[in-house]
Amino acid sequence: MNDIEELLRESLHSAPTPETRVTDPVATIERRANRARAFIAGGAVAVVAVVTAAIVVPLQLANRSDGPSRVGPIATEPPSKDDLPDAWAKGGSQLVTSGGGFLWHLRRDPASTSGAGIVDKLDPVTHQRVGSWPVSAPADFMAYGLGRVWVWGGGDGGYPDGELQVIDPNGGPDGSLGNRHTAFNGVAFANDKAWVTTGKAVWQLRPTDLQILSSTSLPGGSQQVGAVATESGQLWFRTDKSWVRIDPGTHRVVQTVSWRGWMLGAAGGDAIWTNDGSRLVALSPGLLSQGQSVAEGVRIQTPGPVTAVSGSIQDGLFVVAYATNDLSEDKNASLYYLSPQQISSGAAIDDKTPTVAGAHPYQLAADGAGGVNYSDDDSGFHWVP
Amino acid sequence: MDARLADYVRGQWPSLVRYATALCGDAVEAEELVQTALVRVTLRWPFVRDKDDPGAYVKRAIVHANINRWRRVRSRELPTETLPDIGIADGSSSFADQDAVRRALAALPPRQRAVLVLRYLDDMSEQEAANVLGCSVGTIKSQTHKGLTKLRATFATDEVMQ
């Protein structure tokens, strides 16, 4: 070893420990991890719940004779702010979505030391378990589409080994794509195919055997951080630079628009819920070339950034919004319910809006009775505003 | 967060910030770097093989996070050949020498910096450093050589080491 090597070693080992500004590093990391999950999920998971709502709701109504029912005349009384959510699962609850007439609940496997999970099929009214499937790690996000439950995770940053798992609850073969250097961070359904973002390209998958039918690179090699299929069948992906539309027929990029807001879900027609500052906007991205005012539909003033949206059976809207731009402070988040009247009148979220203060789920599953299911802080909740 | 990772983070936080400071050359940036890396580790925890001793995994994450960070900011961060404010060490103060070396290290390109930190702070072999950075042993050798050569040049070795 020569002079400079010895001096370098000494200087590195004797460097003073910097003063830290972080008083509770574990809490800080956990908040940021939750925020990262929400950001990566983008609108994809929330959107799927909205897209499938039309299918889900009639089936849920049909199932309601099996248990206690909330079905009946829609309440005419103004919602009370004292209506608190009921906890139907405690410990290990991670996500809940709806589809095929049931709720699908992803929870941690208490017997696993590797982070594996369990997907439970739940009665949407009683929340009783009627089926279960194991899923391996990473299982960070979940959606229901094409008659199947899709679970994915991984591929975040320096450790790009992602996995996509598919469960066919009707007895068909389950499948998975794993150990690939891909970042599965969004799934949307269009043209009877699954469209999966992989970090660098969008794959078209055949749901029956997960064969990759096409791979579409997005402009500029950008990362995709959201995927939404609109009710009109348009397929949009959010990259870190723009929103990009792929034609599901030709699997080619057919439109790129300058919009960087988050994708929060299908908003009816060809519109997508998105953020614009402290506004929740139903944006038709295909119309942006004609001007933002043309492309914007419903606009709702919110306290701060919105991280999840789901339509209710009563044409209202469940919204998770933060009070400030600091998404790391969960206490700043709340779950709100906006009535159809509030939405159509363009009213802002205010202190009369039914609210669950402190709720910060990043996926919402509206039910057929005007309520919503969600997982938050390791528990599963049902809220009827 | 898994209890084992939480215990590790609580116990090693100052040490990790110090490690990241050596990598990125700035204590404030270092804290952000450690947070970024630990968020990734939290999200990827199921894949961590040695959950009872995650130190190596976490440090790899910090190294990669630093290189990724540099890629994002490289348009505004330009490594310089010469250090504007480097002190002239007189050979009588080892503290001053070490401080000057650390500042000279901070002026190196991030990948060279990472190689030197892995080799001389973590005491990794060339093969181990190559595994962490995902490159060949030959690259580690050449980056080490270039880094040390620049340190010598910027540090005025002849004067300091006499």
Coordinates of C-alpha atoms in Angstrom, one line a residue:
Chain A
M1 CA 0.0 0.0 0.0
N2 CA 1.4 3.4 -0.8
D3 CA 1.0 6.8 0.8
I4 CA -2.2 8.0 -0.7
E5 CA -4.0 4.7 -0.2
E6 CA -3.1 4.8 3.5
L7 CA -4.1 8.4 3.9
L8 CA -7.4 7.7 2.0
R9 CA -8.2 4.7 4.3
E10 CA -7.4 6.8 7.4
S11 CA -9.5 9.7 6.3
L12 CA -12.5 7.6 5.4
H13 CA -12.4 5.7 8.7
S14 CA -11.9 8.8 10.8
A15 CA -14.5 10.9 9.1
P16 CA -16.8 12.6 11.7
T17 CA -20.4 11.4 11.9
P18 CA -22.6 14.1 10.5
E19 CA -25.4 15.5 12.6
T20 CA -28.7 14.1 11.6
R21 CA -31.9 16.0 11.1
V22 CA -34.0 12.8 11.3
T23 CA -35.2 12.1 14.8
D24 CA -37.1 8.9 14.1
P25 CA -35.6 7.3 11.0
V26 CA -37.8 4.2 11.1
A27 CA -41.0 6.3 11.1
T28 CA -39.6 8.5 8.3
I29 CA -38.7 5.5 6.1
E30 CA -42.1 3.9 6.7
R31 CA -43.9 7.0 5.7
R32 CA -41.8 7.3 2.5
A33 CA -42.3 3.7 1.7
N34 CA -46.0 4.1 2.0
R35 CA -45.9 7.2 -0.2
A36 CA -43.7 5.3 -2.8
R37 CA -46.3 2.5 -2.9
A38 CA -49.0 4.9 -3.5
F39 CA -47.0 6.7 -6.2
I40 CA -46.0 3.6 -8.0
A41 CA -49.5 2.3 -7.9
G42 CA -50.7 5.5 -9.4
G43 CA -54.1 5.2 -10.7
A44 CA -53.8 1.7 -12.1
V45 CA -55.2 -0.1 -9.1
A46 CA -57.8 2.4 -8.2
V47 CA -58.8 2.7 -11.8
V48 CA -59.4 -0.9 -12.3
A49 CA -61.9 -0.8 -9.5
V50 CA -63.8 1.9 -11.2
V51 CA -63.6 0.3 -14.6
T52 CA -65.0 -3.0 -13.3
A53 CA -67.7 -1.3 -11.2
A54 CA -70.3 -1.8 -13.8
I55 CA -69.7 -5.5 -13.7
V56 CA -69.3 -5.7 -10.0
V57 CA -72.3 -3.9 -8.8
P58 CA -75.1 -6.0 -10.2
L59 CA -73.5 -9.2 -8.9
Q60 CA -73.0 -7.7 -5.5
L61 CA -76.6 -6.8 -5.4
A62 CA -77.5 -10.3 -6.3
N63 CA -75.3 -11.7 -3.5
R64 CA -76.9 -9.4 -1.0
S65 CA -79.7 -11.9 -0.1
D66 CA -77.0 -14.1 1.5
G67 CA -76.4 -11.8 4.4
P68 CA -77.2 -8.6 6.1
S69 CA -78.1 -6.0 3.5
R70 CA -77.6 -2.3 3.2
V71 CA -79.7 -2.2 0.1
G72 CA -82.7 -0.1 0.3
P73 CA -83.8 3.4 -0.4
I74 CA -80.9 5.7 -0.8
A75 CA -80.6 7.9 2.3
T76 CA -82.1 11.3 1.9
E77 CA -80.7 12.6 5.1
P78 CA -77.4 14.4 4.8
P79 CA -74.6 12.1 5.7
S80 CA -73.4 12.4 9.3
K81 CA -69.7 13.1 10.0
D82 CA -70.0 10.7 12.9
D83 CA -70.3 7.6 10.7
L84 CA -67.1 5.9 11.4
P85 CA -65.7 3.0 9.3
D86 CA -66.2 -0.6 10.5
A87 CA -63.1 -2.8 10.8
W88 CA -63.7 -6.2 9.2
A89 CA -60.1 -7.4 9.2
K90 CA -57.4 -6.6 11.8
G91 CA -53.7 -7.3 11.3
G92 CA -51.9 -8.0 8.0
S93 CA -54.4 -6.4 5.7
Q94 CA -52.7 -4.8 2.7
L95 CA -55.1 -4.2 -0.1
V96 CA -58.7 -4.7 -1.1
T97 CA -60.3 -4.5 -4.5
S98 CA -63.6 -5.7 -6.0
G99 CA -64.6 -7.7 -9.1
G100 CA -66.7 -10.6 -10.2
G101 CA -69.2 -9.9 -7.5
F102 CA -66.7 -10.3 -4.6
L103 CA -64.1 -8.5 -2.7
W104 CA -60.5 -9.6 -3.1
H105 CA -58.4 -9.0 0.0
L106 CA -54.6 -9.2 -0.1
R107 CA -53.1 -9.9 3.3
R108 CA -49.8 -11.0 4.7
D109 CA -49.3 -14.7 5.3
P110 CA -48.7 -14.8 9.1
A111 CA -46.8 -18.1 8.7
S112 CA -44.4 -16.8 6.1
T113 CA -41.0 -15.3 6.8
S114 CA -40.4 -14.3 3.2
G115 CA -43.2 -11.7 2.9
A116 CA -45.6 -14.1 1.1
G117 CA -49.2 -13.2 1.0
I118 CA -52.7 -14.6 0.8
V119 CA -55.5 -13.5 -1.5
D120 CA -58.9 -14.0 0.1
K121 CA -62.2 -14.0 -1.8
L122 CA -64.7 -12.3 0.5
D123 CA -68.4 -12.0 0.4
P124 CA -68.9 -8.3 -0.3
V125 CA -71.6 -7.9 2.3
T126 CA -70.6 -10.1 5.2
H127 CA -66.8 -10.0 4.5
Q128 CA -66.8 -13.7 5.2
R129 CA -64.0 -15.6 3.4
V130 CA -65.2 -18.0 0.7
G131 CA -61.8 -18.8 -0.9
S132 CA -58.1 -18.3 -0.5
W133 CA -55.0 -18.4 -2.7
P134 CA -51.3 -18.1 -1.7
V135 CA -49.1 -15.6 -3.5
S136 CA -45.4 -15.2 -3.2
A137 CA -43.5 -12.0 -2.6
P138 CA -43.3 -9.4 -3.9
A139 CA -47.1 -8.8 -3.7
D140 CA -47.5 -5.0 -3.4
F141 CA -50.4 -4.2 -5.7
M142 CA -53.6 -6.0 -6.8
A143 CA -56.3 -5.5 -9.4
Y144 CA -59.3 -7.5 -10.8
G145 CA -59.8 -7.8 -14.5
L146 CA -60.7 -10.2 -17.2
G147 CA -62.2 -12.5 -14.6
R148 CA -58.9 -12.8 -12.8
V149 CA -57.0 -11.4 -9.8
W150 CA -53.7 -9.8 -10.7
V151 CA -51.0 -9.3 -8.1
W152 CA -47.7 -7.7 -8.8
G153 CA -44.7 -5.9 -7.2
G154 CA -41.0 -5.4 -7.3
G155 CA -38.8 -3.8 -9.8
D156 CA -38.4 -0.6 -7.9
G157 CA -35.1 1.1 -8.5
G158 CA -31.9 -0.7 -7.7
Y159 CA -33.4 -4.2 -7.3
P160 CA -35.3 -4.8 -10.5
D161 CA -36.7 -8.3 -10.0
G162 CA -40.4 -7.9 -10.3
E163 CA -43.2 -10.5 -10.3
L164 CA -46.7 -10.6 -11.7
Q165 CA -49.0 -13.3 -10.5
V166 CA -52.4 -14.1 -11.8
I167 CA -55.2 -16.1 -10.1
D168 CA -58.1 -17.6 -12.0
P169 CA -60.8 -18.0 -9.3
N170 CA -62.9 -20.0 -11.7
G171 CA -60.5 -22.9 -11.7
G172 CA -58.4 -22.0 -14.7
P173 CA -54.7 -22.2 -14.5
D174 CA -52.9 -19.7 -12.3
G175 CA -49.7 -18.2 -13.6
S176 CA -46.9 -15.9 -12.9
L177 CA -44.1 -13.9 -14.6
G178 CA -41.2 -13.5 -12.3
N179 CA -37.5 -13.1 -11.8
R180 CA -37.4 -10.8 -14.8
H181 CA -35.5 -7.5 -14.8
T182 CA -38.8 -5.7 -15.0
A183 CA -40.6 -3.2 -12.9
F184 CA -44.3 -4.3 -12.9
N185 CA -45.9 -1.1 -11.8
G186 CA -49.3 -0.9 -13.5
V187 CA -51.9 -3.2 -15.1
A188 CA -54.9 -2.1 -17.2
F189 CA -57.3 -4.1 -19.2
A190 CA -58.4 -3.4 -22.8
N191 CA -59.4 -5.4 -25.8
D192 CA -59.6 -8.6 -23.7
K193 CA -55.9 -8.4 -22.9
A194 CA -53.9 -7.2 -20.0
W195 CA -51.5 -4.3 -20.6
V196 CA -48.7 -4.3 -18.1
T197 CA -46.1 -1.7 -17.6
T198 CA -42.6 -3.2 -17.1
G199 CA -40.5 -0.1 -16.5
K200 CA -39.3 0.3 -20.0
A201 CA -42.1 -1.0 -22.2
V202 CA -45.7 -2.0 -22.1
W203 CA -46.5 -5.6 -22.6
Q204 CA -49.7 -7.0 -24.0
L205 CA -50.5 -10.3 -22.2
R206 CA -52.9 -13.0 -23.1
P207 CA -54.7 -13.6 -19.8
T208 CA -55.1 -17.4 -20.2
D209 CA -51.4 -18.2 -20.4
L210 CA -49.6 -14.9 -19.9
Q211 CA -48.0 -15.1 -23.3
I212 CA -46.5 -11.7 -24.3
L213 CA -48.3 -10.8 -27.4
S214 CA -46.6 -7.5 -28.0
S215 CA -44.1 -5.1 -26.4
T216 CA -44.4 -1.4 -27.0
S217 CA -41.6 0.9 -26.0
L218 CA -42.6 4.4 -24.9
P219 CA -41.0 7.6 -26.2
G220 CA -37.7 8.6 -24.7
G221 CA -37.2 5.5 -22.8
S222 CA -39.1 7.0 -20.0
Q223 CA -40.4 5.1 -17.0
Q224 CA -44.1 4.3 -16.8
V225 CA -45.8 5.1 -13.5
G226 CA -49.5 4.6 -14.2
A227 CA -51.8 2.8 -16.5
V228 CA -55.5 3.4 -17.2
A229 CA -58.1 1.9 -19.5
T230 CA -60.9 4.4 -20.0
E231 CA -64.5 3.3 -20.1
S232 CA -64.4 4.2 -23.8
G233 CA -61.6 1.7 -24.4
Q234 CA -58.7 4.1 -24.7
L235 CA -55.4 2.9 -23.2
W236 CA -53.3 5.6 -21.5
F237 CA -50.0 5.3 -19.7
R238 CA -48.3 7.9 -17.5
T239 CA -44.5 8.3 -17.9
D240 CA -42.3 10.6 -16.0
K241 CA -42.5 13.0 -18.9
S242 CA -46.0 12.8 -20.4
W243 CA -49.1 10.7 -20.9
V244 CA -49.0 8.3 -23.8
R245 CA -51.8 6.5 -25.6
I246 CA -51.4 3.1 -27.1
D247 CA -53.9 1.7 -29.6
P248 CA -54.9 -1.7 -28.2
G249 CA -55.6 -2.9 -31.7
T250 CA -52.2 -2.1 -33.3
H251 CA -50.3 -1.8 -29.9
R252 CA -48.6 1.3 -31.3
V253 CA -48.2 4.7 -29.6
V254 CA -50.8 6.9 -31.3
Q255 CA -50.7 10.0 -29.1
T256 CA -48.5 11.8 -26.6
V257 CA -49.7 14.7 -24.5
S258 CA -47.9 17.1 -22.1
W259 CA -49.5 16.2 -18.8
R260 CA -47.7 15.0 -15.8
G261 CA -50.4 14.7 -13.2
W262 CA -51.0 11.4 -11.5
M263 CA -53.4 8.9 -13.1
L264 CA -56.1 8.3 -10.5
G265 CA -58.7 6.2 -12.3
A266 CA -61.2 6.1 -15.1
A267 CA -63.7 9.0 -14.8
G268 CA -66.3 7.9 -17.4
G269 CA -66.2 8.1 -21.2
D270 CA -62.7 8.8 -22.3
A271 CA -61.8 10.8 -19.1
I272 CA -59.3 10.0 -16.4
W273 CA -59.2 11.4 -12.9
T274 CA -56.0 13.3 -12.3
N275 CA -54.4 16.0 -10.2
D276 CA -53.7 19.6 -11.1
G277 CA -52.4 21.2 -8.1
S278 CA -55.1 21.1 -5.5
R279 CA -57.8 20.2 -8.0
L280 CA -59.2 16.8 -8.9
V281 CA -59.9 16.9 -12.6
A282 CA -61.7 14.6 -14.9
L283 CA -59.4 15.0 -17.9
S284 CA -59.9 13.7 -21.4
P285 CA -56.3 13.6 -22.4
G286 CA -57.0 13.1 -26.1
L287 CA -58.5 16.6 -26.2
L288 CA -55.6 18.4 -24.6
S289 CA -54.4 19.4 -28.0
Q290 CA -57.5 21.6 -28.2
G291 CA -56.7 23.3 -24.9
Q292 CA -56.8 22.4 -21.3
S293 CA -60.2 24.0 -20.8
V294 CA -61.6 21.8 -23.5
A295 CA -60.1 18.6 -22.1
E296 CA -61.2 19.3 -18.5
G297 CA -64.6 18.0 -17.4
V298 CA -65.5 17.9 -13.7
R299 CA -63.2 19.9 -11.5
I300 CA -63.2 19.6 -7.7
Q301 CA -61.2 21.8 -5.3
T302 CA -59.4 19.5 -2.8
P303 CA -57.3 20.4 0.3
G304 CA -54.2 19.1 -1.4
P305 CA -53.0 16.3 -3.6
V306 CA -55.4 13.4 -4.3
T307 CA -53.9 9.9 -4.1
A308 CA -57.0 7.7 -4.7
V309 CA -60.4 8.0 -6.2
S310 CA -63.3 5.6 -6.7
G311 CA -66.9 6.2 -7.9
S312 CA -69.7 5.2 -5.6
I313 CA -72.9 3.3 -6.6
Q314 CA -74.8 6.5 -5.9
D315 CA -72.8 8.4 -8.5
G316 CA -70.8 10.1 -5.7
L317 CA -67.1 9.9 -5.3
F318 CA -64.7 8.6 -2.7
V319 CA -61.5 10.6 -2.6
V320 CA -58.4 10.3 -0.5
A321 CA -56.7 13.7 -0.3
Y322 CA -53.9 15.2 1.7
A323 CA -54.2 18.6 3.4
T324 CA -50.7 19.6 2.4
N325 CA -48.2 18.7 -0.3
D326 CA -46.2 16.6 2.2
L327 CA -47.5 13.1 1.5
S328 CA -45.2 11.6 4.1
E329 CA -47.5 12.8 6.9
D330 CA -50.3 10.3 7.0
K331 CA -52.2 12.3 9.5
N332 CA -52.7 15.0 6.9
A333 CA -54.7 12.6 4.7
S334 CA -58.4 12.0 4.8
L335 CA -61.0 9.9 3.0
Y336 CA -63.9 12.1 1.8
Y337 CA -67.2 11.4 0.2
L338 CA -68.5 13.8 -2.4
S339 CA -72.2 13.6 -3.3
P340 CA -73.4 13.8 -6.9
Q341 CA -74.8 17.3 -6.1
Q342 CA -71.4 18.4 -4.9
I343 CA -69.7 17.0 -7.9
S344 CA -72.1 18.6 -10.4
S345 CA -72.1 21.9 -8.7
G346 CA -68.3 22.0 -8.6
A347 CA -68.3 22.5 -4.9
A348 CA -65.0 22.2 -3.0
I349 CA -64.3 19.7 -0.3
D350 CA -65.2 21.5 2.9
D351 CA -65.9 20.9 6.6
K352 CA -69.4 19.6 5.7
T353 CA -68.0 16.9 3.5
P354 CA -68.3 13.4 5.1
T355 CA -64.8 12.6 6.2
V356 CA -62.7 9.8 7.7
A357 CA -59.8 11.9 9.1
G358 CA -56.4 10.3 9.0
A359 CA -57.4 7.6 6.5
H360 CA -54.7 7.2 3.8
P361 CA -55.4 4.1 1.7
Y362 CA -54.0 4.0 -1.8
Q363 CA -56.7 1.7 -3.1
L364 CA -60.5 2.0 -2.8
A365 CA -63.2 -0.5 -3.6
A366 CA -66.6 0.9 -3.7
D367 CA -69.5 -1.5 -2.9
G368 CA -73.0 -1.8 -4.1
A369 CA -74.6 -0.1 -1.1
G370 CA -73.0 3.3 -1.2
G371 CA -70.0 2.4 0.9
V372 CA -66.4 1.7 0.3
N373 CA -63.9 -0.9 1.4
Y374 CA -60.2 -0.2 1.9
S375 CA -57.1 -1.4 3.8
D376 CA -55.3 1.0 6.0
D377 CA -52.8 0.6 8.8
D378 CA -52.9 -3.2 8.5
S379 CA -56.7 -3.3 8.9
G380 CA -59.6 -3.7 6.5
F381 CA -62.4 -1.1 6.8
H382 CA -65.8 -0.6 5.4
W383 CA -67.2 2.9 5.4
V384 CA -70.7 4.1 4.5
P385 CA -70.8 7.9 4.6
Chain B
M1 CA -41.3 -2.3 8.4
D2 CA -40.0 -5.6 9.5
A3 CA -38.7 -5.5 13.1
R4 CA -35.2 -6.7 12.1
L5 CA -34.8 -4.0 9.6
A6 CA -36.3 -1.4 12.0
D7 CA -33.7 -2.5 14.6
Y8 CA -30.9 -2.2 12.1
V9 CA -32.0 1.2 10.9
R10 CA -32.3 2.5 14.5
G11 CA -28.9 1.2 15.4
Q12 CA -27.0 2.0 12.3
W13 CA -28.5 5.3 11.2
P14 CA -25.6 7.6 12.0
S15 CA -23.2 5.1 10.6
L16 CA -25.2 4.8 7.3
V17 CA -25.3 8.6 7.0
R18 CA -21.6 8.8 7.5
Y19 CA -21.1 6.1 4.9
A20 CA -23.3 7.9 2.4
T21 CA -21.5 11.2 3.1
A22 CA -18.3 9.5 2.0
L23 CA -20.1 8.4 -1.2
C24 CA -21.7 11.7 -2.1
G25 CA -19.6 14.2 -0.3
D26 CA -22.4 16.1 1.3
A27 CA -24.0 15.4 4.7
V28 CA -27.4 16.8 3.8
E29 CA -27.5 14.9 0.5
A30 CA -26.3 11.8 2.4
E31 CA -29.3 11.8 4.7
E32 CA -31.6 11.9 1.7
L33 CA -29.6 9.2 0.0
V34 CA -29.9 6.9 3.0
Q35 CA -33.6 7.5 3.2
T36 CA -34.0 6.7 -0.5
A37 CA -32.0 3.5 -0.3
L38 CA -33.9 2.4 2.8
V39 CA -37.3 3.0 1.2
R40 CA -36.1 0.7 -1.6
V41 CA -34.9 -1.9 0.9
T42 CA -38.2 -1.7 2.7
L43 CA -40.2 -2.3 -0.5
R44 CA -37.8 -5.1 -1.5
W45 CA -37.5 -6.6 2.0
P46 CA -39.0 -10.0 1.1
F47 CA -36.1 -10.5 -1.3
V48 CA -33.4 -9.8 1.2
R49 CA -31.7 -13.1 1.9
D50 CA -29.9 -12.4 5.1
K51 CA -32.6 -10.6 7.0
D52 CA -30.8 -10.9 10.3
D53 CA -27.8 -9.0 8.9
P54 CA -29.0 -6.7 6.2
G55 CA -26.0 -4.4 6.3
A56 CA -24.4 -5.5 3.1
Y57 CA -27.7 -5.2 1.2
V58 CA -28.4 -1.8 2.6
K59 CA -25.0 -0.5 1.7
R60 CA -25.3 -1.8 -1.8
A61 CA -28.6 0.0 -2.0
I62 CA -26.9 3.2 -0.9
V63 CA -24.2 2.9 -3.5
H64 CA -26.7 2.3 -6.3
A65 CA -28.9 5.1 -5.1
N66 CA -26.0 7.5 -5.2
I67 CA -25.1 6.5 -8.7
N68 CA -28.7 6.8 -9.8
R69 CA -28.9 10.2 -8.0
W70 CA -25.9 11.4 -9.9
R71 CA -27.4 10.3 -13.2
R72 CA -30.4 12.5 -12.5
V73 CA -28.4 15.5 -11.5
R74 CA -25.4 15.2 -13.7
S75 CA -26.6 18.0 -15.9
R76 CA -26.0 20.4 -13.1
E77 CA -23.2 18.6 -11.2
L78 CA -19.9 18.7 -13.0
P79 CA -16.9 17.1 -11.4
T80 CA -13.9 19.4 -11.7
E81 CA -10.3 18.6 -12.4
T82 CA -9.1 21.0 -9.8
L83 CA -10.4 21.9 -6.4
P84 CA -11.0 25.6 -5.9
D85 CA -10.7 25.7 -2.1
I86 CA -8.5 22.9 -1.2
G87 CA -6.2 23.6 1.6
I88 CA -2.4 23.4 1.5
A89 CA -1.5 20.7 4.0
D90 CA 1.8 21.3 5.8
G91 CA 2.4 17.8 6.9
S92 CA 2.1 18.7 10.6
S93 CA -1.6 18.0 11.0
S94 CA -3.0 14.6 10.1
F95 CA -6.5 16.0 10.7
A96 CA -6.0 18.6 8.0
D97 CA -4.6 15.9 5.7
Q98 CA -7.6 13.7 6.2
D99 CA -10.0 16.5 5.7
A100 CA -8.3 17.5 2.5
V101 CA -8.4 13.9 1.2
R102 CA -12.1 13.7 1.9
R103 CA -12.7 16.9 0.0
A104 CA -10.5 15.6 -2.9
L105 CA -12.5 12.4 -2.9
A106 CA -15.8 14.4 -3.1
A107 CA -14.6 16.0 -6.3
L108 CA -14.2 12.7 -8.1
P109 CA -16.9 11.3 -10.4
P110 CA -19.4 9.2 -8.4
R111 CA -18.4 5.9 -9.8
Q112 CA -14.8 6.4 -9.0
R113 CA -15.8 7.7 -5.6
A114 CA -17.9 4.6 -5.0
V115 CA -15.0 2.3 -6.0
L116 CA -12.6 4.0 -3.6
V117 CA -15.2 4.0 -0.7
L118 CA -15.9 0.3 -1.3
R119 CA -12.2 -0.6 -1.5
Y120 CA -10.9 1.7 1.3
L121 CA -13.8 2.1 3.7
D122 CA -15.5 -1.2 3.4
D123 CA -12.2 -3.0 2.7
M124 CA -13.8 -4.9 -0.1
S125 CA -11.7 -7.0 -2.5
E126 CA -11.8 -6.0 -6.2
Q127 CA -14.1 -8.9 -6.9
E128 CA -16.5 -7.9 -4.1
A129 CA -16.5 -4.3 -5.3
A130 CA -17.2 -5.5 -8.8
N131 CA -20.1 -7.6 -7.6
V132 CA -21.6 -4.6 -5.8
L133 CA -21.3 -2.2 -8.7
G134 CA -22.2 -4.8 -11.4
C135 CA -19.0 -4.4 -13.4
S136 CA -15.9 -6.3 -14.1
V137 CA -12.8 -6.6 -11.9
G138 CA -10.9 -4.8 -14.7
T139 CA -13.2 -1.8 -14.4
I140 CA -12.6 -1.8 -10.6
K141 CA -8.8 -1.9 -11.2
S142 CA -8.9 0.9 -13.8
Q143 CA -11.3 3.1 -11.7
T144 CA -9.2 2.6 -8.6
H145 CA -6.1 3.6 -10.5
K146 CA -7.7 6.7 -12.1
G147 CA -9.2 7.7 -8.8
L148 CA -6.0 7.4 -6.8
T149 CA -4.1 9.2 -9.6
K150 CA -6.5 12.2 -9.4
L151 CA -6.3 12.2 -5.6
R152 CA -2.5 12.4 -5.8
A153 CA -2.7 15.2 -8.4
T154 CA -5.2 17.3 -6.5
F155 CA -3.7 16.6 -3.1
A156 CA -0.2 17.7 -3.9
T157 CA 1.1 14.5 -2.5
D158 CA 4.8 15.4 -2.7
E159 CA 4.3 18.2 -0.2
V160 CA 1.9 16.5 2.1
M161 CA 3.7 13.2 2.5
Q162 CA 7.2 14.5 3.0

